Amino acid sequence: MTAAEENTTVKRDTRDEQGGTPAEPAAGTKRARLIGGPGILLVWLYGVMVVGAVSRSAVQISTQFDEAPLAYSLSAVAGLVYGFITYSLVRGGETARRAALVCCAAELAGVLVVGTWTLAEPSAFPDATVWSDYGMGYLFIPVLLPLSAMYWLRKARTTAG
């Protein structure tokens, strides 16, 4: 099966025997796969980012929250966003694709805002966040990942539609 075939939504005719209204339309629907091809790499990378951001923020919030509460809270938010995107990619379907697309756009906005803020006002962040300096501490993955994911998610819609 090709990647294009995997990304299509297949619907079965669910009309009742008299040819009337559809009976249980959800039962005959197959979710569009979002983790075929490059989507698998995206799930893996987002999974790594979830572990990194959540574990880092959990340790920092529990041990030294008073030193940089904004930075540590933003890292926790980043981890939650990464987790939701990972879940949406694995879940599949049009609704999950749209939700992941919105979250990726919000993630990109967060990276750009926080990255610019950390450069313009370094004193506001006594310690780094996942998104500080556009994700430099994470090899710029936080700025490249949402761009790649948004491209993939838009392509998945084009393929499915």
Coordinates of C-alpha atoms in Angstrom, one line a residue:
M1 CA 0.0 0.0 0.0
T2 CA 1.4 3.4 -0.9
A3 CA 1.6 6.4 1.4
A4 CA -1.1 8.1 -0.7
E5 CA -3.4 5.1 -0.2
E6 CA -2.7 5.1 3.6
N7 CA -3.7 8.7 3.9
T8 CA -7.1 8.4 2.3
T9 CA -10.3 8.1 4.2
V10 CA -12.4 5.1 3.1
K11 CA -16.1 5.2 3.7
R12 CA -18.5 2.3 3.4
D13 CA -22.1 2.8 2.4
T14 CA -24.1 2.5 5.6
R15 CA -27.6 3.1 4.3
D16 CA -30.3 0.9 5.8
E17 CA -31.8 -1.8 3.6
Q18 CA -34.6 0.5 2.3
G19 CA -32.0 2.9 0.9
G20 CA -32.9 5.5 3.6
T21 CA -30.7 7.5 5.9
P22 CA -27.2 6.3 6.9
A23 CA -27.2 3.9 9.8
E24 CA -24.1 4.4 12.1
P25 CA -21.9 6.5 9.8
A26 CA -19.0 6.4 12.3
A27 CA -18.9 2.6 12.1
G28 CA -17.9 2.5 8.5
T29 CA -15.3 5.2 8.6
K30 CA -11.6 4.6 8.7
R31 CA -9.4 7.4 10.1
A32 CA -6.8 8.9 7.8
R33 CA -3.4 7.8 8.9
L34 CA -1.1 10.7 9.8
I35 CA 1.9 8.6 10.8
G36 CA 2.8 7.0 7.5
G37 CA 6.2 7.9 6.0
P38 CA 7.6 11.1 7.4
G39 CA 4.8 11.2 10.0
I40 CA 6.5 8.4 11.9
L41 CA 9.6 10.5 12.2
L42 CA 7.5 13.4 13.5
V43 CA 5.9 11.2 16.1
W44 CA 9.3 10.0 17.2
L45 CA 10.7 13.5 17.4
Y46 CA 7.7 14.9 19.2
G47 CA 7.9 12.0 21.6
V48 CA 11.5 12.8 22.4
M49 CA 10.6 16.5 22.9
V50 CA 7.7 15.4 25.3
V51 CA 10.1 13.4 27.4
G52 CA 12.8 16.2 27.4
A53 CA 10.5 19.1 28.1
V54 CA 8.3 17.4 30.7
S55 CA 11.1 15.8 32.6
R56 CA 13.2 19.0 32.6
S57 CA 10.3 21.1 33.8
A58 CA 9.2 18.6 36.4
V59 CA 12.7 18.6 38.0
Q60 CA 13.1 22.3 37.8
I61 CA 9.6 23.1 39.1
S62 CA 10.0 20.7 42.0
T63 CA 13.5 21.7 43.0
Q64 CA 14.1 25.3 42.0
F65 CA 10.8 26.9 41.0
D66 CA 11.5 30.2 42.8
E67 CA 14.7 30.9 40.7
A68 CA 12.9 31.1 37.3
P69 CA 9.2 30.4 37.6
L70 CA 8.3 31.8 34.1
A71 CA 11.0 29.8 32.3
Y72 CA 10.1 26.5 34.1
S73 CA 6.3 27.0 33.6
L74 CA 6.9 27.7 29.9
S75 CA 8.9 24.5 29.6
A76 CA 6.0 22.6 31.2
V77 CA 3.6 24.2 28.7
A78 CA 5.9 23.3 25.8
G79 CA 5.9 19.7 27.1
L80 CA 2.1 19.6 27.2
V81 CA 1.8 21.0 23.7
Y82 CA 4.3 18.4 22.4
G83 CA 2.3 15.7 24.1
F84 CA -1.0 16.8 22.5
I85 CA 0.6 17.0 19.1
T86 CA 2.1 13.5 19.5
Y87 CA -1.3 12.1 20.6
S88 CA -3.1 13.8 17.6
L89 CA -0.6 12.4 15.1
V90 CA -1.0 8.9 16.5
R91 CA -4.8 9.1 16.7
G92 CA -5.2 10.1 13.1
G93 CA -8.3 11.4 11.4
E94 CA -9.3 14.8 10.1
T95 CA -10.3 16.2 13.4
A96 CA -7.0 15.2 15.0
R97 CA -5.1 16.5 11.9
R98 CA -6.8 19.9 12.3
A99 CA -6.1 20.0 16.1
A100 CA -2.5 19.1 15.5
L101 CA -2.2 21.8 12.9
V102 CA -3.6 24.4 15.3
C103 CA -1.3 23.3 18.0
C104 CA 1.7 23.3 15.7
A105 CA 0.9 26.9 14.8
A106 CA 0.6 27.8 18.4
E107 CA 3.9 26.1 19.2
L108 CA 5.6 28.0 16.4
A109 CA 4.2 31.3 17.7
G110 CA 5.4 30.4 21.2
V111 CA 8.9 29.5 20.0
L112 CA 9.1 32.8 18.0
V113 CA 7.7 34.9 20.9
V114 CA 9.8 33.3 23.6
G115 CA 12.8 33.1 21.4
T116 CA 12.6 36.8 20.6
W117 CA 11.8 37.7 24.2
T118 CA 14.9 35.9 25.5
L119 CA 17.1 37.7 23.1
A120 CA 15.5 41.2 23.7
E121 CA 15.1 40.9 27.5
P122 CA 17.5 38.2 28.8
S123 CA 16.9 39.3 32.4
A124 CA 13.3 38.1 32.2
F125 CA 14.7 34.5 31.9
P126 CA 17.3 33.8 34.6
D127 CA 17.3 30.2 33.2
A128 CA 16.5 28.8 29.8
T129 CA 13.2 27.4 28.6
V130 CA 12.8 24.8 25.8
W131 CA 11.9 27.7 23.5
S132 CA 14.7 30.1 24.6
D133 CA 16.8 31.5 21.8
Y134 CA 14.5 29.7 19.3
G135 CA 15.4 26.3 20.8
M136 CA 19.1 26.6 20.6
G137 CA 19.6 24.3 23.6
Y138 CA 17.7 21.7 21.7
L139 CA 19.5 22.1 18.4
F140 CA 16.8 24.4 17.0
I141 CA 14.4 21.5 16.9
P142 CA 11.7 23.5 18.6
V143 CA 11.6 26.0 15.7
L144 CA 12.1 23.4 12.9
L145 CA 9.7 20.8 14.2
P146 CA 6.4 22.8 14.0
L147 CA 7.3 24.0 10.5
S148 CA 8.0 20.4 9.4
A149 CA 4.8 19.1 11.1
M150 CA 2.6 21.9 9.6
Y151 CA 4.0 21.0 6.1
W152 CA 3.3 17.3 6.7
L153 CA -0.2 17.9 8.1
R154 CA -1.2 20.1 5.2
K155 CA 0.2 17.6 2.7
A156 CA -1.7 14.8 4.5
R157 CA -4.9 16.8 4.0
T158 CA -4.1 17.3 0.3
T159 CA -3.5 13.6 -0.1
A160 CA -6.6 12.6 1.7
G161 CA -8.8 15.2 0.1

